[in-house]
Amino acid sequence: MTPLPNTALYAQRRARLASQLGEGGIAIVPTAKESARNRDSDFLYRHDSYFYYLTGFTEPGACLVLAADGTSTLFCQPKDLEREIWDGYRLGPEAAIAALGVDAAHSSATLESQLPRLLENRSRVWFPFATHEGLAARVEGWLGKVRARVRFGALCPAEQGDLCTLLDEMRLVKDAYEQDVMRRAAAISAQAHIRAMQCSARMLRAGEDVREYHLDAELLHEFRRQGSQAVAYNSIVAAGANACVLHYRADAAPVRAGELVLIDAGCELDGYASDITRTFPADGRFTGPQRALYDLVLASQEAAVAATRAGARFNDPHDATVAVLSQGLLDLGLLDGNKVGTVQDVIEKRAYFQFYMHRTGHWLGMDVHDCGSYVEPTEIGQTSQRRDPLSGEAITNRPSRILHPGMVLTIEPGLYVRPAPGVPEAFHHIGIRIEDDAIVTDGGCELITRGVPVRADEIEALMRG
């Protein structure tokens, strides 16, 4: 049984949301469905993040209904001693009121019959758009039943609103409780990365056959050993040239001395994700070209970290990264200045895109790519047009988000060098990414994932141990 949540915390969140629903508003927030993996076997269940944010409840088959006056009604699985023998403990409606701090609780079996009555005489119904397959159709069905009662004086909601627009803004700034959980998740993940690094060097020194799945196993072991419930996303363990595949998954490729290993992995703890990437020499020692590229990526990350602070824009860390990488690519000869021009030309023409094709960060929270707009809502109407120099596509620019204390984002520059004409052979098949999780503060940012070393000398020293 999962420990019951801090009811006051979730009650405060529900009250804050209720105050935004408008007079006569009502919100419907279902949790995630169970998903079949194969015959008679489900994937490991994971609750819906919006639902969990408002309830702290992790059982499947549940739904929260919240009215603008703050009244909360939970629908959950009924107690069933026979099913509990097979599937485990259920809280049940009778215990849910005290345990979760909701005002009313009913069996989920009564949801279809009770929802239309709850929707009667409401002006607007809110629910998360495009996140639960079939939910919009179910809402239409419930509204149809309300309309069938208009002869009896029932009023049907005339408006529908996307609940994500309200909850995304709430979830974007993490409170003290959330920040604490994320620090603990980051600490666990950092130890897992250390374990994988040391395992790689130790096995290679012993002359053993090392595979990507060996390192993946070390990550999983440490995640669960320290109490995290699951991975936050499928771990990337990419040896050698596989590191140039951005979404590569841990497989059976050999880990060889003299090559790099890129690990992008993080655990989920109590509903919150961590997200760390480290790139290290499989046997514990960087070669010259590897070190040159690694130090360049690290320098670009340091520039991005320096640009991450309250009052800055979300795009500022990316722009700082691109400036450093572009100059470094010219300095190292991966880009020919006679062909691409100055560093400003490299930036404006996006010539760096051959080696760096993703953004420098994303929001992090309950989801590894967490919710929240990347556009500043107070300036959304300020637009300009530009044409992408690579694709020729017309792009509408809007001011990027202003950072505030408590926002959490990743900072993850990288370089991925595939063989190509004009690219020095010494750099072929080298993929490097360095990623840390940052909590925005007034004076800068707090890197919560630095429990695992990031400087090349520190990584080599760790792997000698």
Tab-separated table of C-alpha atoms in Angstrom:
chain	number	residue	atom	x	y	z
A	1	MET	CA	0.000	0.000	0.000
A	2	THR	CA	1.318	3.454	-0.936
A	3	PRO	CA	1.586	5.806	2.084
A	4	LEU	CA	-1.313	8.250	2.250
A	5	PRO	CA	-0.537	11.817	1.210
A	6	ASN	CA	-0.386	15.065	3.117
A	7	THR	CA	-4.084	15.883	2.810
A	8	ALA	CA	-3.645	19.596	3.567
A	9	LEU	CA	-1.247	20.043	0.635
A	10	TYR	CA	-3.643	18.524	-1.883
A	11	ALA	CA	-6.626	20.341	-0.380
A	12	GLN	CA	-4.801	23.640	-0.914
A	13	ARG	CA	-4.179	22.774	-4.553
A	14	ARG	CA	-7.830	21.853	-5.085
A	15	ALA	CA	-8.960	25.095	-3.461
A	16	ARG	CA	-6.617	27.098	-5.676
A	17	LEU	CA	-7.924	25.364	-8.779
A	18	ALA	CA	-11.545	25.747	-7.698
A	19	SER	CA	-11.087	29.496	-7.394
A	20	GLN	CA	-10.189	29.619	-11.108
A	21	LEU	CA	-13.164	27.630	-12.432
A	22	GLY	CA	-15.477	30.639	-12.541
A	23	GLU	CA	-18.956	30.945	-11.103
A	24	GLY	CA	-20.870	27.755	-11.773
A	25	GLY	CA	-17.792	25.931	-13.052
A	26	ILE	CA	-17.036	22.263	-12.444
A	27	ALA	CA	-13.960	20.171	-13.280
A	28	ILE	CA	-13.631	16.488	-14.151
A	29	VAL	CA	-10.171	14.984	-13.598
A	30	PRO	CA	-9.766	11.240	-14.320
A	31	THR	CA	-6.676	9.230	-13.537
A	32	ALA	CA	-4.887	7.072	-16.095
A	33	LYS	CA	-6.274	3.785	-17.341
A	34	GLU	CA	-4.518	0.482	-16.858
A	35	SER	CA	-2.809	-0.704	-20.038
A	36	ALA	CA	-2.449	-4.297	-21.217
A	37	ARG	CA	1.121	-5.378	-21.947
A	38	ASN	CA	0.211	-8.744	-23.365
A	39	ARG	CA	-2.276	-11.501	-22.641
A	40	ASP	CA	-3.424	-11.359	-18.989
A	41	SER	CA	-0.600	-8.972	-18.050
A	42	ASP	CA	-0.615	-5.182	-17.649
A	43	PHE	CA	2.154	-2.636	-17.846
A	44	LEU	CA	3.291	-1.330	-14.469
A	45	TYR	CA	0.531	1.098	-13.534
A	46	ARG	CA	1.311	4.795	-13.372
A	47	HIS	CA	-1.308	7.348	-12.267
A	48	ASP	CA	-2.240	10.452	-14.267
A	49	SER	CA	-0.116	13.424	-13.209
A	50	TYR	CA	-2.933	15.987	-13.135
A	51	PHE	CA	-5.089	13.706	-10.988
A	52	TYR	CA	-2.215	12.911	-8.626
A	53	TYR	CA	-1.334	16.595	-8.302
A	54	LEU	CA	-4.803	17.228	-6.861
A	55	THR	CA	-5.276	14.079	-4.778
A	56	GLY	CA	-2.031	12.213	-4.066
A	57	PHE	CA	-4.014	9.049	-4.879
A	58	THR	CA	-2.278	6.338	-6.915
A	59	GLU	CA	-4.959	3.694	-7.457
A	60	PRO	CA	-6.399	3.107	-10.946
A	61	GLY	CA	-10.067	3.473	-11.798
A	62	ALA	CA	-10.520	6.827	-10.059
A	63	CYS	CA	-11.891	10.241	-10.980
A	64	LEU	CA	-12.061	13.584	-9.166
A	65	VAL	CA	-14.929	16.041	-9.621
A	66	LEU	CA	-14.273	19.537	-8.277
A	67	ALA	CA	-16.826	22.353	-8.112
A	68	ALA	CA	-16.099	26.074	-8.103
A	69	ASP	CA	-17.230	26.313	-4.476
A	70	GLY	CA	-14.402	23.923	-3.553
A	71	THR	CA	-16.541	20.817	-3.059
A	72	SER	CA	-14.582	17.724	-4.075
A	73	THR	CA	-16.043	14.347	-4.956
A	74	LEU	CA	-13.883	11.284	-5.535
A	75	PHE	CA	-14.931	8.201	-7.443
A	76	CYS	CA	-12.707	5.197	-6.741
A	77	GLN	CA	-12.710	1.424	-6.851
A	78	PRO	CA	-15.004	-0.116	-4.229
A	79	LYS	CA	-13.673	-2.437	-1.593
A	80	ASP	CA	-13.644	-5.990	-2.936
A	81	LEU	CA	-11.900	-8.515	-0.717
A	82	GLU	CA	-11.805	-11.156	-3.427
A	83	ARG	CA	-10.168	-8.845	-5.973
A	84	GLU	CA	-7.786	-7.554	-3.331
A	85	ILE	CA	-6.463	-11.091	-2.920
A	86	TRP	CA	-5.317	-10.879	-6.560
A	87	ASP	CA	-4.593	-7.214	-7.125
A	88	GLY	CA	-3.793	-5.767	-3.712
A	89	TYR	CA	-5.310	-3.376	-1.201
A	90	ARG	CA	-7.959	-0.848	-2.215
A	91	LEU	CA	-8.679	2.228	-0.158
A	92	GLY	CA	-12.379	2.251	-0.988
A	93	PRO	CA	-14.886	5.134	-0.844
A	94	GLU	CA	-15.636	4.757	2.854
A	95	ALA	CA	-12.029	5.397	3.898
A	96	ALA	CA	-11.238	7.899	1.129
A	97	ILE	CA	-12.900	10.924	2.730
A	98	ALA	CA	-10.669	10.913	5.806
A	99	ALA	CA	-7.586	9.544	4.076
A	100	LEU	CA	-7.596	11.963	1.130
A	101	GLY	CA	-9.446	14.934	2.603
A	102	VAL	CA	-12.189	15.010	-0.048
A	103	ASP	CA	-15.764	16.025	0.750
A	104	ALA	CA	-17.472	12.962	-0.718
A	105	ALA	CA	-16.470	9.627	-2.180
A	106	HIS	CA	-18.383	7.039	-4.187
A	107	SER	CA	-17.721	3.805	-6.019
A	108	SER	CA	-16.423	4.270	-9.534
A	109	ALA	CA	-19.221	1.941	-10.608
A	110	THR	CA	-21.651	4.822	-9.998
A	111	LEU	CA	-19.721	7.401	-12.055
A	112	GLU	CA	-21.927	7.165	-15.145
A	113	SER	CA	-25.126	7.637	-13.167
A	114	GLN	CA	-23.876	10.388	-10.857
A	115	LEU	CA	-21.890	12.594	-13.244
A	116	PRO	CA	-24.940	13.990	-15.086
A	117	ARG	CA	-26.469	15.096	-11.759
A	118	LEU	CA	-23.220	16.762	-10.730
A	119	LEU	CA	-23.154	18.625	-14.058
A	120	GLU	CA	-26.708	19.912	-13.744
A	121	ASN	CA	-27.102	23.662	-13.346
A	122	ARG	CA	-23.408	24.334	-13.988
A	123	SER	CA	-22.324	27.038	-16.420
A	124	ARG	CA	-19.027	25.522	-17.615
A	125	VAL	CA	-17.465	22.071	-17.473
A	126	TRP	CA	-13.674	21.815	-17.396
A	127	PHE	CA	-11.689	18.696	-18.260
A	128	PRO	CA	-8.199	18.001	-19.677
A	129	PHE	CA	-8.366	18.154	-23.457
A	130	ALA	CA	-6.556	15.579	-25.615
A	131	THR	CA	-5.021	13.663	-22.707
A	132	HIS	CA	-7.536	10.834	-22.115
A	133	GLU	CA	-8.752	8.962	-25.157
A	134	GLY	CA	-12.537	8.931	-25.256
A	135	LEU	CA	-13.022	11.432	-22.409
A	136	ALA	CA	-14.509	14.156	-24.618
A	137	ALA	CA	-17.073	11.678	-25.940
A	138	ARG	CA	-17.955	10.629	-22.400
A	139	VAL	CA	-18.438	14.264	-21.401
A	140	GLU	CA	-20.769	14.714	-24.385
A	141	GLY	CA	-22.706	11.672	-23.216
A	142	TRP	CA	-23.088	13.062	-19.701
A	143	LEU	CA	-24.161	16.434	-21.070
A	144	GLY	CA	-26.709	14.681	-23.256
A	145	LYS	CA	-28.289	13.197	-20.150
A	146	VAL	CA	-28.423	16.638	-18.565
A	147	ARG	CA	-30.146	18.038	-21.657
A	148	ALA	CA	-32.713	15.264	-21.409
A	149	ARG	CA	-33.784	16.768	-18.083
A	150	VAL	CA	-34.331	20.353	-19.245
A	151	ARG	CA	-38.105	19.766	-19.125
A	152	PHE	CA	-37.627	19.243	-15.401
A	153	GLY	CA	-35.817	22.540	-14.964
A	154	ALA	CA	-32.229	21.314	-15.349
A	155	LEU	CA	-29.707	23.679	-16.904
A	156	CYS	CA	-26.884	22.265	-19.024
A	157	PRO	CA	-23.339	23.715	-19.068
A	158	ALA	CA	-23.036	25.934	-22.140
A	159	GLU	CA	-19.248	26.129	-22.147
A	160	GLN	CA	-16.337	23.691	-22.040
A	161	GLY	CA	-12.817	24.613	-20.936
A	162	ASP	CA	-9.439	22.899	-21.195
A	163	LEU	CA	-8.427	22.186	-17.609
A	164	CYS	CA	-4.812	21.779	-18.723
A	165	THR	CA	-4.541	25.538	-19.244
A	166	LEU	CA	-5.184	26.095	-15.532
A	167	LEU	CA	-3.277	23.140	-14.111
A	168	ASP	CA	-0.243	23.645	-16.343
A	169	GLU	CA	0.286	27.092	-14.847
A	170	MET	CA	-0.137	25.740	-11.325
A	171	ARG	CA	2.299	22.879	-11.870
A	172	LEU	CA	4.945	25.013	-13.567
A	173	VAL	CA	6.175	26.557	-10.286
A	174	LYS	CA	7.109	23.875	-7.773
A	175	ASP	CA	6.334	24.385	-4.088
A	176	ALA	CA	8.747	23.512	-1.280
A	177	TYR	CA	7.387	19.964	-0.951
A	178	GLU	CA	7.831	19.281	-4.664
A	179	GLN	CA	11.342	20.698	-4.695
A	180	ASP	CA	12.308	18.476	-1.777
A	181	VAL	CA	11.016	15.331	-3.510
A	182	MET	CA	12.842	16.286	-6.696
A	183	ARG	CA	16.101	16.811	-4.800
A	184	ARG	CA	15.771	13.316	-3.333
A	185	ALA	CA	14.976	11.813	-6.729
A	186	ALA	CA	18.014	13.581	-8.196
A	187	ALA	CA	20.265	12.269	-5.420
A	188	ILE	CA	19.154	8.692	-6.072
A	189	SER	CA	19.713	9.046	-9.803
A	190	ALA	CA	23.151	10.556	-9.257
A	191	GLN	CA	24.193	7.528	-7.212
A	192	ALA	CA	22.886	5.249	-9.966
A	193	HIS	CA	25.032	7.010	-12.557
A	194	ILE	CA	28.079	6.657	-10.324
A	195	ARG	CA	27.358	2.967	-9.910
A	196	ALA	CA	27.129	2.463	-13.687
A	197	MET	CA	30.354	4.382	-14.347
A	198	GLN	CA	32.324	2.381	-11.813
A	199	CYS	CA	30.832	-0.897	-13.006
A	200	SER	CA	31.962	-0.186	-16.568
A	201	ALA	CA	35.555	0.511	-15.564
A	202	ARG	CA	35.703	-2.367	-13.092
A	203	MET	CA	34.419	-4.979	-15.538
A	204	LEU	CA	36.704	-3.819	-18.329
A	205	ARG	CA	39.739	-3.877	-16.018
A	206	ALA	CA	38.822	-7.454	-15.127
A	207	GLY	CA	38.689	-8.389	-18.803
A	208	GLU	CA	34.952	-9.144	-18.690
A	209	ASP	CA	32.493	-8.770	-21.533
A	210	VAL	CA	30.524	-5.573	-20.891
A	211	ARG	CA	27.216	-4.834	-22.569
A	212	GLU	CA	24.874	-1.866	-22.437
A	213	TYR	CA	22.360	-3.935	-20.520
A	214	HIS	CA	24.898	-4.550	-17.752
A	215	LEU	CA	25.044	-0.817	-17.071
A	216	ASP	CA	21.286	-0.499	-17.401
A	217	ALA	CA	20.929	-3.176	-14.713
A	218	GLU	CA	23.161	-1.170	-12.367
A	219	LEU	CA	20.931	1.869	-12.824
A	220	LEU	CA	17.762	-0.073	-12.114
A	221	HIS	CA	19.302	-1.743	-9.086
A	222	GLU	CA	20.232	1.579	-7.502
A	223	PHE	CA	16.891	3.194	-8.324
A	224	ARG	CA	14.947	0.473	-6.558
A	225	ARG	CA	17.493	-0.079	-3.790
A	226	GLN	CA	16.968	3.501	-2.676
A	227	GLY	CA	13.183	3.357	-2.812
A	228	SER	CA	12.199	4.969	-6.087
A	229	GLN	CA	9.101	3.435	-7.635
A	230	ALA	CA	10.186	3.300	-11.280
A	231	VAL	CA	12.268	4.862	-14.004
A	232	ALA	CA	11.077	8.319	-15.023
A	233	TYR	CA	11.562	7.294	-18.685
A	234	ASN	CA	13.209	4.480	-20.614
A	235	SER	CA	16.912	4.687	-19.848
A	236	ILE	CA	19.360	5.513	-22.622
A	237	VAL	CA	22.605	3.562	-22.321
A	238	ALA	CA	24.477	4.152	-25.566
A	239	ALA	CA	28.000	2.836	-26.158
A	240	GLY	CA	30.267	4.144	-28.895
A	241	ALA	CA	28.496	5.300	-32.050
A	242	ASN	CA	25.102	4.570	-30.466
A	243	ALA	CA	25.521	7.807	-28.496
A	244	CYS	CA	24.830	9.684	-31.734
A	245	VAL	CA	21.266	8.302	-31.705
A	246	LEU	CA	19.360	10.749	-29.525
A	247	HIS	CA	16.616	8.395	-28.310
A	248	TYR	CA	18.648	5.196	-28.310
A	249	ARG	CA	17.590	2.668	-25.663
A	250	ALA	CA	19.792	0.376	-23.646
A	251	ASP	CA	20.389	-2.750	-25.717
A	252	ALA	CA	23.044	-5.446	-26.104
A	253	ALA	CA	25.842	-3.547	-27.840
A	254	PRO	CA	29.326	-4.123	-26.400
A	255	VAL	CA	30.947	-1.490	-24.213
A	256	ARG	CA	34.565	-1.204	-25.373
A	257	ALA	CA	37.648	0.377	-23.860
A	258	GLY	CA	38.583	3.548	-25.674
A	259	GLU	CA	34.972	4.440	-26.488
A	260	LEU	CA	32.519	6.705	-24.707
A	261	VAL	CA	29.272	5.693	-23.041
A	262	LEU	CA	26.336	8.094	-22.868
A	263	ILE	CA	23.781	7.393	-20.133
A	264	ASP	CA	20.572	9.420	-19.961
A	265	ALA	CA	18.596	8.028	-17.041
A	266	GLY	CA	16.605	9.120	-14.027
A	267	CYS	CA	14.278	7.641	-11.473
A	268	GLU	CA	10.766	8.652	-10.484
A	269	LEU	CA	10.199	9.152	-6.768
A	270	ASP	CA	6.757	9.738	-5.254
A	271	GLY	CA	5.415	10.960	-8.585
A	272	TYR	CA	8.327	13.252	-9.539
A	273	ALA	CA	10.972	12.737	-12.206
A	274	SER	CA	14.701	13.270	-12.320
A	275	ASP	CA	16.672	13.473	-15.548
A	276	ILE	CA	20.468	13.160	-15.720
A	277	THR	CA	22.839	12.583	-18.623
A	278	ARG	CA	26.509	11.845	-18.245
A	279	THR	CA	29.017	10.809	-20.889
A	280	PHE	CA	32.129	8.977	-19.743
A	281	PRO	CA	35.004	6.866	-21.112
A	282	ALA	CA	34.107	3.203	-20.812
A	283	ASP	CA	37.473	2.309	-19.276
A	284	GLY	CA	37.850	5.528	-17.288
A	285	ARG	CA	40.182	7.583	-19.504
A	286	PHE	CA	39.271	10.124	-22.184
A	287	THR	CA	41.221	10.192	-25.424
A	288	GLY	CA	42.412	13.559	-26.744
A	289	PRO	CA	39.555	14.130	-29.229
A	290	GLN	CA	36.983	12.875	-26.713
A	291	ARG	CA	38.300	15.241	-24.058
A	292	ALA	CA	38.305	18.190	-26.464
A	293	LEU	CA	34.663	17.695	-27.379
A	294	TYR	CA	33.680	16.916	-23.799
A	295	ASP	CA	35.260	20.085	-22.453
A	296	LEU	CA	33.483	22.088	-25.155
A	297	VAL	CA	30.081	20.661	-24.207
A	298	LEU	CA	30.787	21.287	-20.541
A	299	ALA	CA	31.793	24.887	-21.255
A	300	SER	CA	28.542	25.387	-23.138
A	301	GLN	CA	26.597	23.954	-20.199
A	302	GLU	CA	28.374	26.289	-17.792
A	303	ALA	CA	27.338	29.210	-19.992
A	304	ALA	CA	23.749	27.954	-19.953
A	305	VAL	CA	23.780	27.551	-16.170
A	306	ALA	CA	25.033	31.136	-15.805
A	307	ALA	CA	22.098	32.297	-17.965
A	308	THR	CA	19.498	30.470	-15.855
A	309	ARG	CA	18.016	32.745	-13.211
A	310	ALA	CA	14.781	34.463	-12.265
A	311	GLY	CA	13.976	37.227	-14.715
A	312	ALA	CA	15.826	35.569	-17.595
A	313	ARG	CA	13.996	33.949	-20.511
A	314	PHE	CA	13.630	30.231	-21.088
A	315	ASN	CA	15.514	30.592	-24.376
A	316	ASP	CA	18.506	32.333	-22.778
A	317	PRO	CA	20.311	29.113	-21.705
A	318	HIS	CA	19.889	27.682	-25.199
A	319	ASP	CA	21.250	30.832	-26.822
A	320	ALA	CA	24.242	30.789	-24.461
A	321	THR	CA	24.905	27.145	-25.294
A	322	VAL	CA	24.719	27.699	-29.043
A	323	ALA	CA	27.167	30.610	-28.868
A	324	VAL	CA	29.810	28.526	-27.068
A	325	LEU	CA	29.306	25.416	-29.206
A	326	SER	CA	29.423	27.391	-32.452
A	327	GLN	CA	32.758	28.971	-31.585
A	328	GLY	CA	34.128	25.625	-30.401
A	329	LEU	CA	33.089	23.832	-33.590
A	330	LEU	CA	35.045	26.401	-35.551
A	331	ASP	CA	38.049	26.171	-33.237
A	332	LEU	CA	38.184	22.365	-33.421
A	333	GLY	CA	37.756	22.266	-37.195
A	334	LEU	CA	34.421	20.491	-37.265
A	335	LEU	CA	33.108	23.528	-39.114
A	336	ASP	CA	35.254	25.241	-41.728
A	337	GLY	CA	35.197	29.001	-41.275
A	338	ASN	CA	36.074	29.469	-44.950
A	339	LYS	CA	32.776	27.811	-45.823
A	340	VAL	CA	30.426	28.793	-43.001
A	341	GLY	CA	31.841	32.175	-42.046
A	342	THR	CA	32.120	33.723	-38.596
A	343	VAL	CA	30.625	32.423	-35.384
A	344	GLN	CA	27.715	34.815	-35.883
A	345	ASP	CA	27.168	33.329	-39.338
A	346	VAL	CA	27.176	29.834	-37.810
A	347	ILE	CA	24.481	30.897	-35.347
A	348	GLU	CA	22.319	32.760	-37.832
A	349	LYS	CA	22.533	30.028	-40.495
A	350	ARG	CA	22.204	27.271	-37.862
A	351	ALA	CA	25.292	25.591	-39.289
A	352	TYR	CA	25.838	24.017	-35.859
A	353	PHE	CA	22.652	21.951	-36.393
A	354	GLN	CA	24.677	19.171	-38.039
A	355	PHE	CA	26.192	18.433	-34.635
A	356	TYR	CA	23.648	19.905	-32.204
A	357	MET	CA	20.031	19.407	-33.208
A	358	HIS	CA	17.989	19.648	-29.993
A	359	ARG	CA	17.098	22.319	-27.497
A	360	THR	CA	19.115	22.875	-24.331
A	361	GLY	CA	16.352	22.089	-21.880
A	362	HIS	CA	12.737	21.378	-20.993
A	363	TRP	CA	10.469	21.721	-17.983
A	364	LEU	CA	10.812	18.960	-15.403
A	365	GLY	CA	8.397	17.862	-12.711
A	366	MET	CA	5.825	15.097	-12.389
A	367	ASP	CA	6.460	14.322	-16.046
A	368	VAL	CA	9.991	14.171	-17.380
A	369	HIS	CA	8.924	16.578	-20.131
A	370	ASP	CA	6.666	18.462	-17.793
A	371	CYS	CA	3.671	20.602	-18.651
A	372	GLY	CA	3.786	24.379	-18.955
A	373	SER	CA	3.906	26.853	-21.802
A	374	TYR	CA	7.273	27.937	-23.156
A	375	VAL	CA	5.747	31.226	-24.313
A	376	GLU	CA	5.440	34.176	-21.929
A	377	PRO	CA	1.657	34.449	-21.322
A	378	THR	CA	1.793	38.209	-20.701
A	379	GLU	CA	3.365	38.732	-24.139
A	380	ILE	CA	1.695	36.048	-26.232
A	381	GLY	CA	0.346	38.592	-28.725
A	382	GLN	CA	3.789	39.953	-29.549
A	383	THR	CA	4.784	38.082	-32.698
A	384	SER	CA	7.385	38.331	-35.422
A	385	GLN	CA	8.049	36.224	-38.481
A	386	ARG	CA	11.256	34.583	-39.631
A	387	ARG	CA	12.246	31.925	-42.147
A	388	ASP	CA	14.254	28.938	-40.963
A	389	PRO	CA	17.605	29.020	-42.804
A	390	LEU	CA	17.760	25.232	-43.099
A	391	SER	CA	14.204	24.186	-43.958
A	392	GLY	CA	12.910	27.439	-45.412
A	393	GLU	CA	9.824	27.038	-43.221
A	394	ALA	CA	8.076	30.205	-42.030
A	395	ILE	CA	8.145	30.396	-38.226
A	396	THR	CA	6.184	32.639	-35.893
A	397	ASN	CA	8.295	33.901	-33.004
A	398	ARG	CA	6.731	34.674	-29.642
A	399	PRO	CA	8.601	35.900	-26.531
A	400	SER	CA	9.857	32.930	-24.530
A	401	ARG	CA	8.857	32.354	-20.938
A	402	ILE	CA	10.220	34.570	-18.171
A	403	LEU	CA	11.778	32.341	-15.500
A	404	HIS	CA	10.538	32.568	-11.909
A	405	PRO	CA	11.828	31.020	-8.673
A	406	GLY	CA	10.574	27.466	-8.274
A	407	MET	CA	10.459	26.623	-11.955
A	408	VAL	CA	12.494	23.483	-12.694
A	409	LEU	CA	14.178	22.796	-16.015
A	410	THR	CA	16.926	20.649	-17.466
A	411	ILE	CA	20.147	22.048	-18.925
A	412	GLU	CA	21.441	19.545	-21.487
A	413	PRO	CA	23.734	20.624	-24.313
A	414	GLY	CA	25.360	18.021	-26.523
A	415	LEU	CA	27.396	17.268	-29.633
A	416	TYR	CA	26.864	14.287	-31.932
A	417	VAL	CA	29.478	13.721	-34.620
A	418	ARG	CA	28.620	11.353	-37.430
A	419	PRO	CA	31.000	10.683	-40.313
A	420	ALA	CA	30.510	13.254	-43.043
A	421	PRO	CA	32.631	15.022	-45.684
A	422	GLY	CA	34.915	17.567	-44.073
A	423	VAL	CA	34.475	16.207	-40.541
A	424	PRO	CA	37.848	15.192	-39.037
A	425	GLU	CA	37.972	11.420	-38.638
A	426	ALA	CA	39.300	11.673	-35.063
A	427	PHE	CA	35.852	12.916	-33.981
A	428	HIS	CA	33.752	10.372	-35.869
A	429	HIS	CA	31.087	8.482	-33.872
A	430	ILE	CA	31.548	10.592	-30.730
A	431	GLY	CA	28.280	11.534	-29.022
A	432	ILE	CA	28.336	13.637	-25.854
A	433	ARG	CA	25.518	15.068	-23.757
A	434	ILE	CA	25.711	16.544	-20.257
A	435	GLU	CA	22.424	17.113	-18.458
A	436	ASP	CA	21.564	18.494	-15.039
A	437	ASP	CA	18.313	19.481	-13.343
A	438	ALA	CA	18.037	23.097	-12.193
A	439	ILE	CA	15.658	24.832	-9.794
A	440	VAL	CA	15.399	28.521	-10.699
A	441	THR	CA	16.262	30.893	-7.851
A	442	ASP	CA	16.370	34.682	-7.482
A	443	GLY	CA	20.135	34.792	-7.916
A	444	GLY	CA	20.648	31.964	-10.388
A	445	CYS	CA	19.757	28.293	-10.198
A	446	GLU	CA	20.319	25.303	-7.933
A	447	LEU	CA	21.738	22.268	-9.728
A	448	ILE	CA	20.236	19.332	-7.843
A	449	THR	CA	21.949	16.574	-9.855
A	450	ARG	CA	25.594	17.353	-9.216
A	451	GLY	CA	25.884	14.420	-6.833
A	452	VAL	CA	27.452	12.718	-9.841
A	453	PRO	CA	30.670	14.331	-11.133
A	454	VAL	CA	30.595	16.333	-14.321
A	455	ARG	CA	34.182	17.514	-14.939
A	456	ALA	CA	36.359	15.175	-16.967
A	457	ASP	CA	39.110	14.926	-14.319
A	458	GLU	CA	36.544	14.132	-11.628
A	459	ILE	CA	34.949	11.433	-13.774
A	460	GLU	CA	38.308	9.800	-14.435
A	461	ALA	CA	39.164	9.900	-10.714
A	462	LEU	CA	35.797	8.363	-9.826
A	463	MET	CA	36.257	5.536	-12.283
A	464	ARG	CA	39.731	4.731	-10.973
A	465	GLY	CA	38.180	4.081	-7.557
